[in-house]
Backbone as numpy.savetxt, mean C-alpha at the origin, in Angstrom:
# Nx Ny Nz CAx CAy CAz Cx Cy Cz
12.74 -6.49 -10.70 12.49 -6.86 -11.48 11.35 -6.47 -12.56
10.80 -5.33 -12.06 9.97 -4.40 -13.10 11.09 -3.87 -14.12
12.34 -3.16 -13.41 13.44 -2.83 -14.59 14.02 -3.61 -15.35
14.04 -4.96 -15.45 14.47 -5.33 -15.61 13.60 -6.19 -16.76
11.86 -6.10 -16.99 11.40 -6.63 -17.87 11.05 -5.05 -19.00
11.54 -4.39 -18.27 11.51 -2.49 -19.17 12.76 -3.36 -20.15
13.80 -3.46 -19.62 14.97 -3.53 -20.47 14.73 -4.96 -21.18
14.21 -6.05 -20.69 14.26 -6.78 -21.70 13.06 -6.66 -22.81
11.91 -6.14 -22.49 10.92 -6.42 -23.69 10.57 -5.26 -23.84
11.18 -4.25 -23.30 10.77 -2.57 -23.96 9.74 -2.33 -23.36
8.62 -2.85 -22.39 8.00 -2.54 -21.34 7.04 -3.43 -21.01
5.91 -3.70 -20.31 5.25 -4.59 -20.03 3.80 -3.93 -19.33
3.10 -5.26 -19.51 1.81 -5.04 -18.83 1.32 -5.73 -17.33
0.66 -5.17 -16.75 0.14 -5.84 -15.69 -0.91 -5.80 -15.19
-1.28 -6.92 -14.98 -2.84 -7.36 -14.74 -3.11 -7.44 -13.02
-3.60 -6.74 -12.47 -4.10 -6.77 -11.50 -5.53 -7.50 -10.62
-5.68 -8.78 -10.58 -6.97 -9.37 -10.46 -7.24 -9.33 -8.98
-5.98 -9.10 -8.00 -6.51 -9.17 -6.46 -5.81 -8.40 -5.66
-5.31 -8.41 -4.60 -4.57 -7.76 -3.79 -3.20 -7.64 -4.23
-2.71 -6.25 -4.54 -1.36 -5.99 -5.24 -1.00 -5.16 -4.29
-0.31 -4.92 -3.24 0.18 -3.82 -2.38 1.64 -3.67 -2.48
2.19 -2.62 -1.94 3.50 -2.03 -1.73 4.32 -2.46 -2.63
5.06 -3.35 -2.46 5.95 -3.77 -3.37 5.35 -4.08 -5.16
4.03 -5.11 -4.93 3.01 -4.71 -6.07 2.66 -3.47 -6.90
2.38 -2.48 -6.46 2.12 -1.16 -6.26 3.53 -0.45 -7.58
4.69 -0.69 -6.72 5.72 -0.29 -7.12 6.59 -0.68 -8.34
5.80 -2.23 -8.67 5.77 -3.00 -10.07 4.84 -2.31 -11.01
3.35 -1.81 -10.40 3.04 -1.20 -11.23 2.80 -0.07 -11.94
3.48 0.96 -11.11 4.23 2.31 -11.29 5.23 1.82 -12.62
6.24 0.67 -12.60 6.52 0.86 -14.20 6.54 0.32 -15.08
5.08 -0.35 -14.95 4.78 -0.62 -16.04 4.04 0.08 -17.17
3.91 -0.15 -18.21 3.36 0.64 -19.17 1.64 0.66 -19.31
1.31 -0.62 -18.98 -0.22 -0.41 -19.39 -0.32 -0.93 -17.97
-1.86 -0.70 -17.53 -2.29 -1.26 -16.47 -3.81 -1.46 -16.34
-4.15 -3.16 -15.92 -5.45 -3.48 -16.38 -5.61 -4.51 -14.66
-6.67 -3.87 -14.38 -7.75 -3.98 -12.89 -9.33 -4.73 -13.21
-8.80 -5.82 -12.71 -10.21 -6.51 -12.33 -10.85 -5.92 -11.41
-12.16 -6.53 -11.29 -13.43 -5.74 -10.10 -13.04 -6.35 -8.94
-12.21 -6.95 -8.50 -11.17 -7.64 -6.97 -9.85 -6.77 -7.12
-9.41 -6.59 -7.87 -7.91 -5.79 -8.25 -7.92 -4.53 -7.34
-6.61 -4.33 -6.57 -6.61 -3.46 -5.29 -4.89 -3.14 -5.31
-4.77 -1.93 -5.32 -3.44 -1.44 -5.04 -3.42 -0.99 -3.78
-2.03 -0.31 -3.17 -2.07 -0.17 -2.34 -0.74 0.89 -2.06
-0.83 1.64 -0.90 0.56 2.54 -0.84 1.63 2.14 -0.90
2.61 2.82 -1.82 4.33 2.63 -1.60 5.13 2.54 -0.17
4.38 1.82 0.74 4.42 1.57 2.13 5.68 0.14 2.25
6.95 0.19 3.34 7.31 -0.69 2.99 7.22 -1.08 4.71
7.64 -2.18 4.55 7.33 -3.21 6.00 8.47 -3.19 6.65
8.61 -2.41 7.95 9.75 -2.92 8.79 9.74 -4.17 9.82
11.00 -4.73 10.07 10.86 -5.61 11.22 10.44 -4.79 12.16
9.72 -5.75 13.26 9.41 -5.39 14.80 9.78 -5.78 15.72
10.45 -4.77 16.86 11.29 -5.15 17.50 11.37 -5.96 18.12
11.68 -7.36 19.04 11.90 -7.67 20.05 10.45 -8.85 19.36
10.55 -9.10 18.19 9.60 -9.87 17.23 10.02 -10.88 16.45
9.69 -11.76 16.22 10.54 -12.58 14.73 9.33 -12.89 14.30
10.40 -12.77 13.07 9.37 -13.25 11.67 7.93 -12.09 11.67
8.20 -10.94 12.25 6.65 -10.17 12.56 7.35 -8.32 11.85
6.46 -8.33 10.84 6.70 -6.85 10.26 5.58 -5.87 10.80
6.35 -4.39 10.85 4.82 -3.81 10.67 5.26 -2.65 9.64
4.05 -1.82 9.28 4.10 -0.71 8.72 5.51 0.57 8.85
6.08 0.99 7.76 6.23 2.37 8.08 5.40 3.69 8.62
4.11 3.38 8.25 3.03 4.40 8.29 2.41 4.13 9.47
2.78 2.80 10.59 2.65 3.07 11.79 3.34 3.43 12.95
4.48 3.72 12.41 5.73 4.60 12.96 5.58 6.37 13.16
5.55 6.79 11.82 5.22 7.99 11.45 4.09 8.91 12.05
2.58 7.60 11.86 1.71 7.83 12.29 1.34 8.07 13.59
2.40 7.23 14.45 2.02 7.66 15.97 2.80 9.26 16.18
3.82 9.36 15.61 4.42 10.86 16.05 3.48 11.86 15.53
2.75 11.54 14.54 2.28 12.57 13.85 0.39 12.51 14.55
0.48 11.84 15.08 -0.88 11.73 16.11 -0.20 12.09 17.04
0.77 12.12 18.13 1.07 12.72 19.20 1.23 14.52 19.13
1.89 14.71 17.83 1.91 15.83 17.92 0.53 17.00 17.50
-0.27 16.46 17.06 -1.75 16.80 16.76 -2.50 17.11 18.51
-1.61 15.66 18.87 -2.78 15.50 20.34 -2.14 16.22 21.47
-0.80 16.65 21.79 -0.40 17.82 22.22 -0.09 19.23 21.77
-0.67 19.31 20.25 -0.99 20.90 20.08 -2.53 21.48 20.91
-3.42 20.23 20.34 -4.84 20.08 20.61 -5.17 20.90 22.21
-4.18 19.85 23.25 -4.44 19.64 24.33 -3.98 21.22 24.84
-2.73 21.70 24.34 -2.38 23.42 24.89 -2.86 24.23 24.28
-3.49 24.02 22.88 -4.12 24.98 22.64 -5.73 24.94 23.76
-5.80 23.78 24.35 -7.46 24.07 24.93 -6.82 24.65 26.06
-6.31 24.15 27.01 -5.68 24.57 28.52 -5.71 26.10 28.24
-4.26 26.28 27.22 -4.30 27.97 27.20 -5.63 28.86 27.09
-6.20 28.58 26.12 -7.53 29.50 25.85 -8.61 29.37 26.85
-8.56 28.11 28.12 -9.54 28.38 28.76 -8.97 28.73 30.32
-7.66 28.85 30.23 -7.06 29.66 31.32 -7.56 30.99 30.91
-6.91 31.58 29.77 -7.23 33.13 29.68 -8.51 33.20 29.81
-9.65 32.40 29.17 -11.25 32.57 29.24 -11.71 32.58 30.42
-11.75 31.49 31.25 -12.28 31.31 32.83 -11.50 32.38 33.76
-10.38 32.95 33.54 -10.08 33.68 34.65 -10.42 35.37 34.36
-11.26 35.71 33.41 -11.68 36.75 32.78 -10.29 37.70 32.79
-9.43 37.11 31.64 -8.37 38.05 31.72 -7.19 38.25 33.09
-7.68 37.44 33.73 -6.31 37.81 35.29 -5.48 37.16 34.94
-5.60 36.17 33.84 -4.25 35.54 33.68 -3.59 36.10 32.32
-3.01 36.33 32.19 -1.46 36.99 30.96 -2.07 35.76 29.68
-1.95 36.11 28.46 -1.56 34.93 27.45 -0.31 34.04 27.77
0.76 34.95 28.51 1.89 34.49 28.66 1.70 33.61 29.57
1.33 33.84 30.55 1.58 33.16 31.78 0.25 31.75 31.59
-0.58 32.01 30.67 -1.44 30.50 30.71 -0.49 29.60 29.44
0.04 30.17 28.41 0.93 29.81 27.81 2.00 28.61 28.17
2.70 29.21 29.59 3.64 28.30 30.10 2.96 27.22 31.20
1.67 27.96 31.88 1.03 26.98 32.71 0.28 25.70 31.78
-0.18 25.64 30.34 -0.44 25.04 29.47 0.50 23.96 29.02
1.97 24.62 29.03 3.33 23.68 28.22 3.31 23.02 29.22
3.38 23.25 30.32 3.42 22.40 31.56 2.84 21.25 31.91
1.90 21.63 31.52 0.43 20.41 31.28 0.98 19.12 30.77
0.86 19.68 29.37 1.05 19.23 28.31 2.51 18.45 28.12
3.22 19.17 28.80 4.66 18.10 28.87 4.60 17.14 29.63
3.82 17.08 30.53 3.72 16.39 31.89 3.05 15.19 31.32
1.64 15.42 30.53 1.07 14.52 29.75 1.84 13.62 28.79
2.31 14.19 28.01 2.63 13.49 26.89 4.17 12.94 27.28
4.93 13.78 27.91 6.26 13.41 27.73 6.72 11.85 28.36
5.90 10.97 28.97 6.12 9.66 29.26 5.87 9.14 27.90
4.89 9.57 27.43 4.21 8.61 25.64 5.68 9.19 24.82
6.12 10.62 24.83 7.20 10.63 23.41 8.45 9.83 24.09
8.31 9.65 25.39 10.11 8.92 25.54 9.58 7.90 25.20
8.81 7.31 25.11 8.73 5.43 24.22 8.67 5.58 22.94
8.86 6.67 22.30 9.31 6.74 20.63 10.61 6.65 20.10
11.05 5.76 19.77 11.95 5.83 19.77 12.85 6.55 17.93
13.91 7.64 18.05 14.20 8.27 16.68 14.96 7.59 16.16
15.63 6.78 16.83 16.12 5.98 15.45 15.28 4.83 14.22
13.86 4.57 15.16 12.91 4.11 14.10 12.31 4.74 13.48
11.91 6.05 14.41 11.27 6.86 12.97 12.37 7.52 12.12
13.70 7.34 12.43 14.64 7.38 10.96 14.77 6.57 10.05
13.85 5.43 10.71 14.51 4.15 9.64 13.05 4.04 8.87
12.02 4.47 9.41 10.75 4.78 8.66 10.67 5.70 7.51
11.32 6.95 7.70 11.17 7.86 6.74 11.87 7.35 5.77
13.62 6.74 6.09 14.37 6.54 4.83 13.67 5.15 4.22
13.12 4.51 4.70 12.43 3.24 3.85 11.83 3.72 2.82
10.86 5.11 3.40 9.81 5.62 2.48 10.43 6.45 1.22
11.76 6.97 1.40 12.33 7.50 0.68 13.25 6.91 -0.45
13.64 5.16 0.34 13.63 4.73 -0.91 12.72 3.81 -2.05
11.44 4.14 -1.14 10.61 3.42 -2.33 10.40 4.62 -3.45
10.19 5.86 -2.41 10.04 7.06 -4.15 11.08 6.95 -4.62
12.73 6.73 -4.53 13.88 6.86 -5.15 13.46 5.37 -6.12
13.32 4.53 -5.75 13.19 3.66 -6.60 11.76 3.75 -8.06
11.11 4.37 -7.39 9.53 4.51 -8.18 10.11 5.36 -9.64
11.01 6.68 -9.12 11.15 7.50 -10.11 12.19 6.46 -10.86
12.81 6.18 -10.19 14.06 5.07 -11.41 13.21 4.22 -12.19
11.99 4.17 -12.24 11.16 3.17 -13.25 10.63 3.54 -13.93
11.23 5.14 -14.28 10.38 5.95 -15.19 8.74 5.66 -15.54
8.01 6.07 -14.85 6.68 5.54 -14.63 6.28 6.28 -15.92
5.97 5.82 -17.00 5.39 6.75 -18.18 4.11 6.44 -18.03
3.49 5.71 -17.33 1.86 5.25 -17.48 0.97 6.46 -15.85
1.81 6.86 -15.39 1.33 7.76 -14.24 0.83 9.51 -14.71
-0.20 9.57 -14.23 -0.90 11.09 -14.98 0.38 11.86 -14.88
0.03 12.85 -15.45 1.14 14.47 -16.18 1.96 14.37 -14.63
1.04 15.14 -13.42 1.50 15.30 -12.50 2.61 14.05 -11.85
3.36 13.53 -12.15 3.79 12.33 -11.52 4.69 12.42 -9.70
5.17 13.43 -10.27 5.75 13.87 -8.75 4.39 13.89 -7.74
3.45 14.22 -7.96 2.57 14.62 -6.60 1.82 12.94 -6.78
1.89 12.46 -7.43 0.69 10.68 -7.44 2.25 10.35 -6.57
3.15 10.08 -6.70 4.25 9.25 -6.12 4.04 9.87 -4.58
4.12 11.37 -4.11 3.98 11.67 -2.80 2.44 10.90 -2.75
1.35 11.29 -3.20 0.42 10.74 -2.90 0.78 9.13 -2.21
1.15 8.60 -3.14 0.83 6.84 -2.70 1.82 6.27 -1.66
3.13 7.49 -1.23 4.07 7.18 -0.40 3.25 7.90 1.12
2.64 9.34 1.09 2.03 10.20 1.73 0.85 9.72 2.39
-0.16 9.58 1.65 -1.62 10.55 1.54 -2.68 9.58 2.12
-2.11 8.06 2.18 -2.92 7.01 2.84 -2.48 6.32 4.54
-3.62 6.20 4.88 -3.38 5.79 6.38 -3.19 4.85 7.18
-2.74 3.40 6.36 -2.76 2.30 6.65 -2.02 1.50 5.52
-1.13 -0.04 5.95 -0.26 -0.64 4.51 -1.48 -1.15 3.88
-2.70 -1.82 4.76 -3.62 -1.89 3.74 -4.60 -1.34 3.10
-4.48 -0.21 2.81 -5.61 0.21 2.22 -5.57 0.11 1.29
-7.32 0.24 0.69 -7.23 -0.02 -0.97 -7.53 1.09 -1.65
-6.72 0.87 -3.02 -6.47 1.67 -4.10 -7.29 0.84 -4.99
-8.55 1.46 -5.63 -9.61 0.27 -6.42 -9.08 1.10 -7.64
-9.88 0.16 -8.63 -9.52 0.84 -10.17 -10.18 2.06 -10.27
-10.99 2.54 -9.77 -11.16 3.79 -9.66 -10.37 4.65 -9.39
-9.94 4.65 -8.46 -9.08 5.29 -7.58 -7.72 5.64 -8.22
-7.16 4.16 -8.48 -6.54 4.30 -9.23 -6.12 5.16 -10.92
-7.24 4.73 -11.13 -7.18 5.66 -12.43 -7.54 7.64 -12.62
-7.33 7.92 -10.98 -7.01 9.23 -10.98 -5.60 9.36 -10.76
-4.57 8.18 -10.71 -3.30 8.48 -10.92 -2.73 8.17 -11.97
-3.26 6.94 -12.83 -2.25 6.19 -13.67 -3.06 7.25 -15.03
-1.84 7.04 -16.30 -2.93 7.70 -17.61 -4.06 6.82 -17.94
-4.03 5.89 -17.66 -5.01 4.61 -18.59 -5.15 3.30 -17.51
-6.37 3.03 -16.94 -6.34 1.39 -16.14 -7.85 1.28 -17.20
-6.93 -0.24 -17.80 -8.17 -0.50 -18.82 -8.66 -1.98 -17.67
-10.07 -2.43 -18.89 -10.38 -4.10 -18.25 -9.85 -5.13 -18.64
-9.31 -6.46 -17.74 -9.26 -7.16 -18.13 -8.91 -7.86 -19.83
-8.46 -8.66 -20.43 -9.07 -9.20 -21.59 -10.03 -10.53 -20.55
-10.57 -10.93 -21.46 -11.36 -12.24 -21.20 -10.28 -13.30 -20.82
-9.21 -13.68 -21.26 -8.31 -14.66 -21.33 -8.42 -14.42 -20.42
-7.16 -13.09 -19.84 -6.50 -12.51 -18.38 -8.06 -12.83 -17.35
-9.07 -12.71 -17.38 -9.71 -12.90 -16.22 -10.24 -14.14 -16.33
-10.27 -14.90 -17.33 -10.12 -16.68 -17.13 -8.66 -17.21 -16.50
-8.01 -16.19 -16.07 -6.89 -16.54 -15.37 -7.37 -16.57 -13.74
-7.97 -15.29 -13.60 -8.98 -15.44 -12.47 -9.86 -16.68 -12.03
-11.17 -17.00 -13.20 -11.34 -18.33 -13.12 -10.62 -19.66 -12.39
-9.59 -19.57 -13.01 -8.30 -20.76 -12.65 -8.07 -20.95 -11.42
-7.38 -19.59 -11.07 -6.86 -19.71 -9.87 -7.15 -18.21 -8.66
-8.81 -18.46 -9.00 -9.69 -17.82 -7.92 -8.94 -17.49 -6.39
-8.59 -18.59 -6.01 -8.38 -18.90 -4.68 -7.03 -18.33 -4.48
-6.26 -18.78 -5.20 -4.73 -18.13 -4.72 -4.56 -16.81 -4.84
-5.47 -16.55 -6.21 -5.76 -15.11 -6.45 -5.82 -13.83 -5.38
-7.24 -14.17 -5.00 -7.95 -13.17 -3.59 -7.76 -13.78 -2.43
-6.95 -15.06 -2.10 -6.46 -15.14 -0.54 -5.04 -14.62 -0.21
-4.10 -14.07 -1.36 -3.23 -13.78 -1.50 -2.54 -13.53 -0.08
-3.41 -12.13 0.25 -3.02 -11.37 1.27 -3.28 -12.03 2.58
-3.59 -13.21 2.63 -3.71 -14.56 4.10 -2.40 -15.04 4.05
-1.87 -15.51 2.23 -0.94 -16.34 2.51 0.20 -15.96 2.52
1.07 -16.61 3.01 2.55 -16.25 3.23 2.83 -16.40 1.97
3.06 -17.81 1.86 3.37 -18.51 0.80 3.35 -17.98 -0.67
4.09 -17.42 -1.40 4.49 -17.20 -3.03 4.28 -18.57 -3.64
3.05 -18.17 -5.15 2.93 -18.89 -5.51 3.64 -18.42 -7.05
4.59 -19.26 -7.91 5.12 -18.96 -8.89 4.76 -20.01 -10.10
3.85 -19.66 -11.13 3.26 -20.95 -12.45 4.01 -20.38 -14.00
3.64 -21.51 -14.42 3.53 -21.01 -16.39 2.22 -21.01 -16.38
1.58 -19.84 -16.71 -0.07 -19.45 -16.41 -0.57 -20.61 -18.28
0.30 -20.63 -18.96 -0.31 -21.04 -20.09 -0.30 -22.59 -19.94
0.82 -23.12 -19.11 0.61 -24.34 -18.98 0.06 -25.09 -18.12
-0.68 -24.19 -17.22 -1.69 -24.85 -16.28 -2.97 -24.75 -16.59
-3.33 -23.22 -18.03 -4.24 -23.50 -18.57 -4.87 -24.37 -19.41
-3.40 -24.96 -19.68 -3.62 -26.16 -20.86 -3.85 -27.93 -19.99
-2.95 -27.84 -19.03 -3.76 -28.56 -18.40 -4.81 -28.95 -17.67
-5.78 -27.29 -17.32 -6.82 -27.24 -16.87 -7.96 -27.84 -17.98
-7.84 -27.74 -19.34 -8.06 -27.98 -20.32 -8.20 -29.51 -20.04
-7.09 -30.23 -20.31 -7.13 -31.28 -20.30 -7.90 -32.57 -19.31
-7.90 -31.95 -18.11 -8.99 -32.53 -16.79 -10.24 -31.98 -17.49
-10.61 -31.33 -17.33 -11.66 -30.75 -17.98 -12.40 -31.91 -19.57
-11.55 -31.90 -20.59 -12.04 -32.42 -21.56 -12.00 -34.17 -21.01
-13.00 -35.21 -21.97 -13.07 -36.54 -21.86 -12.34 -36.90 -22.43
-11.20 -37.93 -22.10 -10.10 -38.59 -22.90 -11.03 -39.73 -24.20
-10.44 -39.70 -25.09 -10.69 -40.49 -26.52 -11.67 -41.62 -25.95
-10.95 -42.24 -25.14 -11.17 -43.58 -25.35 -13.03 -43.86 -24.16
-13.32 -42.63 -23.30 -14.43 -41.98 -22.84 -15.37 -42.00 -24.13
-14.84 -41.08 -25.17 -15.78 -40.79 -26.22 -15.66 -42.28 -27.09
-15.14 -42.74 -27.28 -15.08 -44.04 -28.36 -15.99 -44.93 -27.14
-15.88 -44.93 -26.23 -16.71 -46.15 -25.49 -18.39 -45.79 -24.99
-18.79 -44.12 -25.46 -20.11 -43.45 -25.27 -20.49 -44.09 -26.71
-19.54 -43.68 -27.68 -20.24 -43.49 -28.82 -20.52 -45.25 -29.28
-20.10 -46.31 -29.12 -20.31 -47.87 -29.30 -21.75 -48.04 -28.58
-21.48 -48.04 -27.20 -23.05 -47.93 -26.48 -24.48 -47.52 -26.67
């Protein structure tokens, strides 16, 4: 969609008035102008994966890769603690090599059952999905990203702990060349569609409309009709 807007109009402006995550962030990367309201929030470029043995339930690729990273950090920390404790408490009677072998054996026994539950195919799928997001972002020719756009895209993909992490206007300003406030007319859209805009994160139903038609209809509903005016004048 972002590529089509670029090709059809030579560029486009995206206005973020509420939650705009994942695919929404990808669209924002392709926009020539980015405006964010007080409730606007982007999110990481994180692909949602189908959850095994579940129907219509999806999980974040960050969850899969984060599990492996946490396991690696925990295993290394445990190994280091066991090894240094063995050497220290033995008063030098246990050599470093022997302590390493004992620590490795203990850590292997503790973490092997956990590691065996990590599906390597799921890890590959998660990593592949994140690379897909990166490659799509590059193809959108992100003209509004900061000069070091490669670092920004890596940050959007690698540097956030969860799918729902909020990138607010101030933080977005560190990644995009220009993040401006919405115009008065764009904020009027928030007033008109506030419930739909702000509750989008919990509402699975998408909502597509012609904003101009909706605003005109709202004005007609709020304006008294001519007959009522004439009746009031006559009275």
